[in-house]
Coordinates of C-alpha atoms in Angstrom, one line a residue:
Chain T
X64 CA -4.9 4.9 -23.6
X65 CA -7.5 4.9 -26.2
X66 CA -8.1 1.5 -25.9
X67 CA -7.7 1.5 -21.7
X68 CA -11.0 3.6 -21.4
X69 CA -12.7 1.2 -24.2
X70 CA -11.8 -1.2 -21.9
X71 CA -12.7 0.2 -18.9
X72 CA -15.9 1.1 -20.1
X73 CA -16.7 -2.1 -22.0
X74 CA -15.9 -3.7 -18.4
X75 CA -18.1 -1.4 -16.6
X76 CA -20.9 -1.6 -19.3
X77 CA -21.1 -5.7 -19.2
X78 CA -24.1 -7.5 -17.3
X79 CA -22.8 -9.2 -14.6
X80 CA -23.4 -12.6 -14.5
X81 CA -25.0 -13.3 -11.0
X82 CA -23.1 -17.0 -10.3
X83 CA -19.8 -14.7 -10.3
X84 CA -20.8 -11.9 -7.7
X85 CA -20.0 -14.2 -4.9
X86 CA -18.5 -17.4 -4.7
X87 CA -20.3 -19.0 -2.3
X88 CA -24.0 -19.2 -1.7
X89 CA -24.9 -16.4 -5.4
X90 CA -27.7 -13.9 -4.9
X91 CA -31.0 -14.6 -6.2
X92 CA -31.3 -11.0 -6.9
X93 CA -31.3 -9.4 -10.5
X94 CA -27.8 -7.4 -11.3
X95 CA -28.8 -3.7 -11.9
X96 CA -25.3 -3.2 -12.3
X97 CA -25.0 -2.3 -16.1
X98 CA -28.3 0.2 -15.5
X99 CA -26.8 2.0 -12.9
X100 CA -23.5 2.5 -15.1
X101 CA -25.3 3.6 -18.0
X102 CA -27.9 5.5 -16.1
X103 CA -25.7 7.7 -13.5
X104 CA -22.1 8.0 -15.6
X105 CA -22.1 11.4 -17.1
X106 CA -23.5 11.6 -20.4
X107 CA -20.5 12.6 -22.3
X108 CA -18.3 9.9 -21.4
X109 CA -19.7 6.0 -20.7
X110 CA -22.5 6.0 -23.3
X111 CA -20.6 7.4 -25.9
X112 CA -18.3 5.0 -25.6
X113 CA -20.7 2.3 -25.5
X114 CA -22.2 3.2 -28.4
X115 CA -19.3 3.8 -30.2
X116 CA -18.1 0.6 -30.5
X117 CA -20.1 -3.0 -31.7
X118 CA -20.9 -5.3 -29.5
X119 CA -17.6 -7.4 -31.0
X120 CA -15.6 -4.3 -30.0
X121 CA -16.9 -4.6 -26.7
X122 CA -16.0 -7.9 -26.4
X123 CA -12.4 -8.0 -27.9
X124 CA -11.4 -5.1 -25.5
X125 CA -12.9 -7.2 -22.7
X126 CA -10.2 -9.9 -23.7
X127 CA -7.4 -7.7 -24.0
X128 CA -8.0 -6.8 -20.5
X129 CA -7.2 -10.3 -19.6
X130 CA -3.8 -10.3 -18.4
X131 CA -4.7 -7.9 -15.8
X132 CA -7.5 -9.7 -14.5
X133 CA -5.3 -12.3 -14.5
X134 CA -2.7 -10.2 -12.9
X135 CA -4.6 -9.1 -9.6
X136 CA -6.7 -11.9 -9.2
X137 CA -7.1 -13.4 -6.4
X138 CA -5.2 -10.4 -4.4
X139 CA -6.2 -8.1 -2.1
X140 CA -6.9 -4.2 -2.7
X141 CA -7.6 -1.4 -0.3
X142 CA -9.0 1.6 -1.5
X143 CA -9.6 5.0 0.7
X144 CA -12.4 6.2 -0.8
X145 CA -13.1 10.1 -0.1
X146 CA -12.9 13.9 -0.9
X147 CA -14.9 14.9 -3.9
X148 CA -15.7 11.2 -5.4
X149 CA -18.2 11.0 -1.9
X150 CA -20.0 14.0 -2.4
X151 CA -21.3 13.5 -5.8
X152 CA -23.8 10.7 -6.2
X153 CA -23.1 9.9 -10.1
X154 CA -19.2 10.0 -8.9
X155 CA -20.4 7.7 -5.9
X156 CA -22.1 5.1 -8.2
X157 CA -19.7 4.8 -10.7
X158 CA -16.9 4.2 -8.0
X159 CA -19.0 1.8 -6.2
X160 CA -19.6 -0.2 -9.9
X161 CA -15.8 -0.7 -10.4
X162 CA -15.3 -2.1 -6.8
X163 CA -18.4 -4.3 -7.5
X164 CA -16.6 -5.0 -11.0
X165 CA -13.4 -5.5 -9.6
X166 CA -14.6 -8.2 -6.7
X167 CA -17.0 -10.2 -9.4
X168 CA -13.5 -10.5 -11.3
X169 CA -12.0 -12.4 -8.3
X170 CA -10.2 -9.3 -7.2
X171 CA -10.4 -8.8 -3.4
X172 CA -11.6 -5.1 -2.8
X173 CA -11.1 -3.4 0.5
X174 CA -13.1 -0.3 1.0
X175 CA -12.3 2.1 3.6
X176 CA -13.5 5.5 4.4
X177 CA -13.7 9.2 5.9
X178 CA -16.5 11.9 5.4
X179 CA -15.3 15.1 6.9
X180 CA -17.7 16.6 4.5
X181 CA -20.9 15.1 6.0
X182 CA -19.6 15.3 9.4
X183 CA -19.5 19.1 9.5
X184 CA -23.1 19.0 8.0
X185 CA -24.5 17.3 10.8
X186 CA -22.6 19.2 13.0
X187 CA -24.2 22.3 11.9
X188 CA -27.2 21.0 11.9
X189 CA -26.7 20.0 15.7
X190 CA -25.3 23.4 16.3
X191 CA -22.2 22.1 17.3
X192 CA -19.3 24.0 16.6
X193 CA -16.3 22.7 14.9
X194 CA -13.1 23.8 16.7
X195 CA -9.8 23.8 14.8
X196 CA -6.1 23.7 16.8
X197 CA -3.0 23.9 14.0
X198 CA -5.5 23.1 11.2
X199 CA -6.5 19.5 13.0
X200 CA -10.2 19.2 14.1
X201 CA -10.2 19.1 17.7
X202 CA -12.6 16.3 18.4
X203 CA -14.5 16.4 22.0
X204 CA -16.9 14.2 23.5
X205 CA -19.4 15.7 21.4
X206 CA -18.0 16.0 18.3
X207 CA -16.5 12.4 18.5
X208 CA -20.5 10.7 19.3
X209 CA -21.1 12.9 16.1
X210 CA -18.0 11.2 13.9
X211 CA -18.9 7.9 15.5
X212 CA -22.5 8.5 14.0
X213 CA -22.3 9.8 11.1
X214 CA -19.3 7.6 9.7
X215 CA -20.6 4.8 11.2
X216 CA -24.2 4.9 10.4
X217 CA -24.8 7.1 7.6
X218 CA -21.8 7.1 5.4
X219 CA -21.2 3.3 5.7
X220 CA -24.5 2.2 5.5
X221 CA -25.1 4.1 2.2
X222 CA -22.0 2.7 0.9
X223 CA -22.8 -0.4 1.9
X224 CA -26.1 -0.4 0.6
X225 CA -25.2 1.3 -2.8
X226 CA -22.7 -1.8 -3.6
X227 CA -25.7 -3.9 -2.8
X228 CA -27.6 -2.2 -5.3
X229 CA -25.0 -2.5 -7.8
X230 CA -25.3 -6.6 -7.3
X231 CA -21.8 -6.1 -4.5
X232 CA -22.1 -8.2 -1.3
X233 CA -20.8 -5.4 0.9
X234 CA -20.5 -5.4 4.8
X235 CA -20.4 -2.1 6.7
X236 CA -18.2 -2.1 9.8
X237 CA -16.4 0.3 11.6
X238 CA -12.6 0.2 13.2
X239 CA -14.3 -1.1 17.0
X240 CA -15.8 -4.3 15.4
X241 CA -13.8 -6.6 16.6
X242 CA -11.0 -4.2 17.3
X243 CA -10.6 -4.2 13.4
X244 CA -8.5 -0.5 14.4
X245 CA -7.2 -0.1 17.9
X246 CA -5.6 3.3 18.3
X247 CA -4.3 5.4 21.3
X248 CA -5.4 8.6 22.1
X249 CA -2.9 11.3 20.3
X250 CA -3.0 13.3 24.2
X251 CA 0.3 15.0 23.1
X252 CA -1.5 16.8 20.7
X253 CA -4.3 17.7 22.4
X254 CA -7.0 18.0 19.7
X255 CA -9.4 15.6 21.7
X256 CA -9.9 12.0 20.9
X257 CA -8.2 11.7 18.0
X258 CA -6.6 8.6 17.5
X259 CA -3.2 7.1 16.5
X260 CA -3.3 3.2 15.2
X261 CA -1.6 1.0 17.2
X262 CA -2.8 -2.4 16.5
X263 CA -4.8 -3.6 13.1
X264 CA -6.9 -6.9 13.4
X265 CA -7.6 -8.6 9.9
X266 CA -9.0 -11.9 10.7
X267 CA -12.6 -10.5 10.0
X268 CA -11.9 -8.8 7.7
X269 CA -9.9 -12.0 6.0
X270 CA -12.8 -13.9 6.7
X271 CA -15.1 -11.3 4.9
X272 CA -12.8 -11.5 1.7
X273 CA -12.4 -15.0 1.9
X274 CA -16.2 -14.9 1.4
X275 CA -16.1 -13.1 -1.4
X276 CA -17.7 -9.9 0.6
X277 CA -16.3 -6.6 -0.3
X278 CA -15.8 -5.0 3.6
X279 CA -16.5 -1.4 4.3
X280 CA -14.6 -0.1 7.4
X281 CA -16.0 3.8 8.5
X282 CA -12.3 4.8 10.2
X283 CA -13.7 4.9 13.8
X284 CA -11.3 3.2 16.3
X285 CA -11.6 1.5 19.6
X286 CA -8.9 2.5 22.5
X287 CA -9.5 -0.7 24.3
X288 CA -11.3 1.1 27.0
X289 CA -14.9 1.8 25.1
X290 CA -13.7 5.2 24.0
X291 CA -14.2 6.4 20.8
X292 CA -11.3 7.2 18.5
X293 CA -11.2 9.4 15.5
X294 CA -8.3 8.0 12.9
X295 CA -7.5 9.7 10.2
X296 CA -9.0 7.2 7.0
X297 CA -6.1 7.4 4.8
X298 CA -3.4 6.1 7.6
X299 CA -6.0 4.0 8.6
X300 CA -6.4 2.2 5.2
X301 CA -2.7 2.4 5.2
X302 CA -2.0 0.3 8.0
X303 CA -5.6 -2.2 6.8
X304 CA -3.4 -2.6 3.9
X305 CA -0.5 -3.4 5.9
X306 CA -2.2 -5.8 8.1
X307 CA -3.6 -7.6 4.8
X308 CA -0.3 -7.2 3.1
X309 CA -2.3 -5.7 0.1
X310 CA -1.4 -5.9 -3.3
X311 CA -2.2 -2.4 -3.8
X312 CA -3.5 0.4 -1.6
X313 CA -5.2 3.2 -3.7
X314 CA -5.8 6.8 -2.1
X315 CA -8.6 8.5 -3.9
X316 CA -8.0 12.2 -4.0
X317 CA -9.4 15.2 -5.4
X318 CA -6.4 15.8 -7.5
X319 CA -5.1 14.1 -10.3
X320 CA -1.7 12.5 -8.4
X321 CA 2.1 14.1 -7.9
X322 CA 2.5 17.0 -10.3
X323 CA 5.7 18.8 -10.7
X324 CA 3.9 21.8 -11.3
X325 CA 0.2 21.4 -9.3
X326 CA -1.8 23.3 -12.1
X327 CA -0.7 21.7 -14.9
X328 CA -2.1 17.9 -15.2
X329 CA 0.8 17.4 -17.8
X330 CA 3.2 17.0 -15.1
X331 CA 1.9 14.5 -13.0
X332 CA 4.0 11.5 -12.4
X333 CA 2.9 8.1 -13.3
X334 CA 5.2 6.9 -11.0
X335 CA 7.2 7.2 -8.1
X336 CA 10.2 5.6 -5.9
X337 CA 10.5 6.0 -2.5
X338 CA 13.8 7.8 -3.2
X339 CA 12.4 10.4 -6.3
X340 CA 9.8 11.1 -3.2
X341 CA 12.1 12.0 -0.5
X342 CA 14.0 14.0 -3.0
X343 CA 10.7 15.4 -4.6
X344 CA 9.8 16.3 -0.9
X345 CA 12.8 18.4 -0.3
X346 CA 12.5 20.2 -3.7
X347 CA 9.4 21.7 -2.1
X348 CA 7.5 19.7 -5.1
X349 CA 5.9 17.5 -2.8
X350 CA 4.0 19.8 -0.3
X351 CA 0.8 20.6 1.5
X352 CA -1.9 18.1 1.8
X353 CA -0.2 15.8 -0.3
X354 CA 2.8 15.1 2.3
X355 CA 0.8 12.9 4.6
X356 CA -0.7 11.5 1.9
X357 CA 2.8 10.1 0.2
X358 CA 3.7 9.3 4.0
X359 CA 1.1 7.1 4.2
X360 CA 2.2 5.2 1.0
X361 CA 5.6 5.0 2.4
X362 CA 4.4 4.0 5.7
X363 CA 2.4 0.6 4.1
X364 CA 4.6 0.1 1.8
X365 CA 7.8 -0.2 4.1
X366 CA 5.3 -2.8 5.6
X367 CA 5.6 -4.6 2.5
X368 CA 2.3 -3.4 0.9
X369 CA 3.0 -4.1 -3.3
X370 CA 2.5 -0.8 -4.7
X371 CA 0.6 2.6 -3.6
X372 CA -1.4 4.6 -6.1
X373 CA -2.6 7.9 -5.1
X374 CA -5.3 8.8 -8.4
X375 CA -8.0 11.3 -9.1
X376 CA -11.5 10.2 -7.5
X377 CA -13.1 12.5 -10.0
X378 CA -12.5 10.8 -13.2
X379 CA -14.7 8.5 -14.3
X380 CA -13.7 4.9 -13.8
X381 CA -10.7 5.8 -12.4
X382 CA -9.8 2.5 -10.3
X383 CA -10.1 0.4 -13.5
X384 CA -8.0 2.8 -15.5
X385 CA -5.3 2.6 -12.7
X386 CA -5.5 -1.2 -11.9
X387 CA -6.0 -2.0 -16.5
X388 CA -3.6 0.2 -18.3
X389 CA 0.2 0.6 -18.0
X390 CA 0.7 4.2 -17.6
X391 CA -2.2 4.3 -15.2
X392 CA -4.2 7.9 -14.2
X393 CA -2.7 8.5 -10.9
X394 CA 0.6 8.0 -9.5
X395 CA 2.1 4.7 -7.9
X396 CA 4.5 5.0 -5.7
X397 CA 6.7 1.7 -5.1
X398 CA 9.0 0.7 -2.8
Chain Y
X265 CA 18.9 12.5 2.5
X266 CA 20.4 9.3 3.5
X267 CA 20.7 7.5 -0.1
X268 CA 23.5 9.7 -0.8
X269 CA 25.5 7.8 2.5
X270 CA 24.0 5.0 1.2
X271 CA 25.5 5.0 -1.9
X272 CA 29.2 5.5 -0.6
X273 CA 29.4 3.6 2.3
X274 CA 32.8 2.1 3.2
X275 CA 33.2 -0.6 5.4
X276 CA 36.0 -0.2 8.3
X277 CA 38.1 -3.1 7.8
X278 CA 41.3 -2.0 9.2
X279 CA 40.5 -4.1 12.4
X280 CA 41.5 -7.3 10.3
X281 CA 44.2 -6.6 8.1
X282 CA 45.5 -9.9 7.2
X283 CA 41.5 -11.2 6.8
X284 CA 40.9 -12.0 3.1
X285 CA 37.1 -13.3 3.6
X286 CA 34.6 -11.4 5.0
X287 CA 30.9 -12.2 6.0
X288 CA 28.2 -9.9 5.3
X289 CA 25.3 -10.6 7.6
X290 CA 22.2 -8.7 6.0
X291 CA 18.7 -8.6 8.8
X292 CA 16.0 -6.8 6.5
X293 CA 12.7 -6.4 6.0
X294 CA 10.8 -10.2 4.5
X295 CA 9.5 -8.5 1.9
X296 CA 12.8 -6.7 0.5
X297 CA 14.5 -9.9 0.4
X298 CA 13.1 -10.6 -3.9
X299 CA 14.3 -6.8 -4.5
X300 CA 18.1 -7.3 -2.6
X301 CA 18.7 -10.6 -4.0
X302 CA 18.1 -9.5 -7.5
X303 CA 19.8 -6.6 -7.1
X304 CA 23.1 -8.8 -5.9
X305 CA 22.2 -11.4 -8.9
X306 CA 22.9 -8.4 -11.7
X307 CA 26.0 -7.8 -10.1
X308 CA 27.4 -11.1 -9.8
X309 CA 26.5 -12.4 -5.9
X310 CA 25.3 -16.0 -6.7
X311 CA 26.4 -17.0 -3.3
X312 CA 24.1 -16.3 -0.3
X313 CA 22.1 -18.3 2.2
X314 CA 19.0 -16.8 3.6
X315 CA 17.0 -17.5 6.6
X316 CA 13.5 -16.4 8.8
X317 CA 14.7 -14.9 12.2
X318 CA 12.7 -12.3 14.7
X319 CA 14.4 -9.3 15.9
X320 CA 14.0 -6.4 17.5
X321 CA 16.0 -2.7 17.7
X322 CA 14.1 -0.5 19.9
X323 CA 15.7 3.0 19.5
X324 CA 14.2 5.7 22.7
X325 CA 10.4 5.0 22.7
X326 CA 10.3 4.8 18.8
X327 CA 8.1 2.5 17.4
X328 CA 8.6 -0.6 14.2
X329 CA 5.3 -0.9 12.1
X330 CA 4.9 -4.6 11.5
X331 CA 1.2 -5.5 9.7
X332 CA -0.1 -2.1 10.7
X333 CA 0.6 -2.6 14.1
X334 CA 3.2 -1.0 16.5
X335 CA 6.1 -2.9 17.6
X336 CA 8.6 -2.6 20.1
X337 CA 6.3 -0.6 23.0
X338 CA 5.5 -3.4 25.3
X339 CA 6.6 -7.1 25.7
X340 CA 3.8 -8.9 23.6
X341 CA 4.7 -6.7 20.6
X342 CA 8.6 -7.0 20.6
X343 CA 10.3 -9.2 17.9
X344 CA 9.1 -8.6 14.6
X345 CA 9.9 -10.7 11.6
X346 CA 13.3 -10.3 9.6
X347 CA 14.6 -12.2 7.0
X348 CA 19.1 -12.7 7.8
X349 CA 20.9 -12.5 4.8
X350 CA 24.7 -14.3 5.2
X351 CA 27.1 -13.8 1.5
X352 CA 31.1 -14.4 2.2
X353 CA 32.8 -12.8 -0.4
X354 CA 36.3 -11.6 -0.8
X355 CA 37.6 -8.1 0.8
X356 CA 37.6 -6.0 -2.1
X357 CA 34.0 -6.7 -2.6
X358 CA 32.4 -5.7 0.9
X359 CA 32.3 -2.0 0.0
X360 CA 29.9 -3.0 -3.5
X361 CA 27.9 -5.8 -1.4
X362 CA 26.9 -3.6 1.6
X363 CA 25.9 -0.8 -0.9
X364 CA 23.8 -2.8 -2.6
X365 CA 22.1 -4.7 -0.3
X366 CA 21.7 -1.1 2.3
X367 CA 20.3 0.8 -1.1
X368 CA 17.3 -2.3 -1.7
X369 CA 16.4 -2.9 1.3
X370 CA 16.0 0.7 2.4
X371 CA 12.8 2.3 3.3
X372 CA 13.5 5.2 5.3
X373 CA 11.1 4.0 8.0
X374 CA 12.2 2.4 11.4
X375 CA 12.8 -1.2 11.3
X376 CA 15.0 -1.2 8.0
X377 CA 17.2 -3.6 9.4
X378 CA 21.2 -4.1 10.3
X379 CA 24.3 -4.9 8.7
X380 CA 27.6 -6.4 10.0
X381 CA 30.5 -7.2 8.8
X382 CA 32.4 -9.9 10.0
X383 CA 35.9 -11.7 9.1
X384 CA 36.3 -15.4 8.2
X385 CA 39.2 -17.3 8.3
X386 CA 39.0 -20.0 4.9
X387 CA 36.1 -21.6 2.7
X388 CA 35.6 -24.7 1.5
X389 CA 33.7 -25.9 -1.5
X390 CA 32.4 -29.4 -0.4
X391 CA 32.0 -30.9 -3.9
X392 CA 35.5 -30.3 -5.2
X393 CA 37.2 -30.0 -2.1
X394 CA 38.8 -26.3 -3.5
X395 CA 39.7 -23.7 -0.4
X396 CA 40.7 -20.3 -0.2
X397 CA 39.8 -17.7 -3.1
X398 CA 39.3 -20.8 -5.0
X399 CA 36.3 -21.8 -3.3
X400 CA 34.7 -17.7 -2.6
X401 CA 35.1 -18.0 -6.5
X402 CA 31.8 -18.2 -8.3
X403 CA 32.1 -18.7 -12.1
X404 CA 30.3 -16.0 -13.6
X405 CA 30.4 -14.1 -10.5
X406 CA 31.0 -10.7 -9.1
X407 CA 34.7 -10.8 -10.1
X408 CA 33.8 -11.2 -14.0
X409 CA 31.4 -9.6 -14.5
X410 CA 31.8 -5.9 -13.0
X411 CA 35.8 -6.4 -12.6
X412 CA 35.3 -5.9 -8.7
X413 CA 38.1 -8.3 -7.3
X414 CA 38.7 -9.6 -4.0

């Protein structure tokens, strides 16, 4: 495990070089990418590390990280990126330098995301007030020109623009660009337009990854009419995955993964069959918030998605650590 | 849960009493077709033959997931990809075959696919010209190495 974080921090700390960012037509822009890792990661972890080993160090982790590289490369990975890991701007950045990492390797990143959070911000701020039916937000007309803005425009243009900092070539789009997410209005439940996917697109965003773009989809959805729809960004990136057929799909949470007790880390499962879930679930072990969340892995991986991984979006580096070391921080859940 | 049924399934095969050979036709999920066929290989099915077919199984208004899309709800989105799995094997080993390939393949999710069971009269191996439990025989197979006989 030791060595894992070495890794992962000896990957993070490495300049990029600029002719591997994007295979076709490289940026002529400097890579600020090591800066921003040193810079923003918290001051206990990433420089220590850095300065604990010699530049050889460095270097023979790097290698040893080989066979993974080698492992993913060229396949596609969709990560749900939300919860706590948006709200924090140090979290943000270090999140967004893996991803950049992770594509520059010749790993495919996905990126698809929610923001509750900053919705109900702006929503106060508009003096709308958010309406709640059987703990689901009840979205109305007004509320959903609010999601459709604030997902759309704000939180994917500052993702988007943060992976360009971090020498990414990202692309902001949201689920109506060419009906990337089509979805039907959930009427039975009537909580507004809220949407359930029916249909997932990929050529664009195929086209995207084939260009060695890293695509950022803000979980707004078209109903074929010009309407609106609300989807819920972790069945959303579920079904992206799906429609990609994804190597991995990665839920990042604000908990550490499946724990057989919830408050004590030590008993959180590396990983998980669809079976020990089921039977997890009617132990009462899986419950709460994190029984749509293992749906949804169930969900994409029935549709032949290679492995699920729901892991902690506070820790630093945690993609790396899940995608580079055996054991992993989170929990995979296979087929 | 259903792995428990899963697990002790028996085939019905009192219809055919006098059938030694049975076919096992297997429609599953594309991607389940590595896992199934290596769970048969550890227990000694080295026969199979495998092909791409579309399908559908539209149960009330419940809808397959197919590439995160919905299947099954109206006529452009109807047959979804399958991969058909056909093994003959010897009676005694349908039971072991069906478990195997029902506990690999399943999901829990609607579109998991269908077994059936069907009698055949006589095989022929072309090469040697062998019929009959001669032929079903694979060396190395089923028979020696879980004990499992037809």
């Amino acid at each position: 495990m030791a060595t894992a974080l070495a890794a992962s921090a000896a990957l993070a700390a490495l300049p990029l070089h600029p002719h591997l960012c994007r295979r076709s037509a490289p940026p002529r822009r400097t890579i600020r990418l090591s800066v921003i890792a040193s810079a923003q990661a918290q001051p206990d972890v990433a420089p220590k590390v850095v300065d604990r080993f010699s530049a050889f160090d460095r270097v023979s982790v790097l290698a040893e990280a080989l066979p993974y590289l080698q492992r993913f490369r060229g396949k596609t990975i969709v990560v749900k990126y939300g919860g706590a890991a948006m709200k924090d701007e140090s979290l943000k950045a270090r999140v967004v330098s893996d991803l950049v990492l992770l594509s520059c390797v010749g790993i495919n990143p996905v990126l698809v995301h929610g923001g509750g959070p900053e919705i109900n911000i702006w929503l106060n701020k508009l003096g709308i007030e958010a309406q709640f039916k059987n703990g689901l937000r009840v979205t109305d007309a007004a509320t959903m020109d609010v999601v459709e803005m604030v997902l759309g425009g704000r939180v994917n243009k500052s993702l988007v623009s943060l992976i360009q900092q971090a020498g990414g070539a990202a692309v902001g789009l949201c689920g109506k660009d060419s009906d990337i997410i089509r979805a039907r209005q959930m009427v039975e439940k009537d909580i507004g337009f809220v949407g359930e996917v029916t249909s997932v697109n990929p050529s664009l965003l195929q086209t995207l990854v084939a260009d060695g773009y890293i695509p950022v989809v803000a979980t707004v959805a078209s109903d074929g009419n010009g309407q609106g729809l609300n989807v819920n960004a972790d069945t959303a990136a579920g079904e992206i995955a799906a429609s990609l057929r994804a190597e991995k799909l990665i839920l990042m949470t604000d908990v550490p993964g499946v724990m057989r007790d919830k408050d004590d880390v030590s008993t959180k499962f590396a990983s998980l069959s669809i079976r020990e879930c089921k039977e997890l679930e009617d132990e009462g072990i899986i419950a709460g918030g994190m029984i749509p969340k293992v749906a949804c892995c169930i969900r994409s991986l029935s549709q032949g998605v290679g492995a699920t991984h729901i892991i902690d979006g506070r820790a630093p580096h945690s993609l790396l650590l899940e995608l580079t070391t055996t054991d992993g921080v989170g929990t995979m859940i296979t087929g | 849960t259903p792995f428990k049924a899963l697990e002790s399934l028996s085939v019905d095969l009192s219809g055919f009493p006098a059938c030694r050979f049975f076919r096992v036709e297997a429609l599953i999920r594309p991607w389940r077709l590595a896992r199934v066929v290596e769970q048969l290989n550890a227990s000694g099915i080295r026969g199979m033959t495998v092909s791409d077919v579309k399908g559908a199984g539209v149960q009330g208004g419940r809808r397959e997931r197919y590439g995160g899309t919905e299947f099954g709800g109206s006529s452009d989105r109807y047959l979804v990809d399958k991969t058909r799995m056909d093994i003959v094997i010897a009676r005694g080993q349908v039971d072991s075959v069906v478990r195997i390939i029902a506990g690999a393949a399943h999901t829990g999710e609607i579109g998991d696919g269908k077994i059936f069971v069907h009698p055949v009269a006589d095989i022929v191996r072309i090469r040697t010209g062998e019929t009959g439990a001669m032929a079903e025989r694979m060396e190395g197979g089923m028979e020696d190495m879980t004990g499992i006989r037809g």
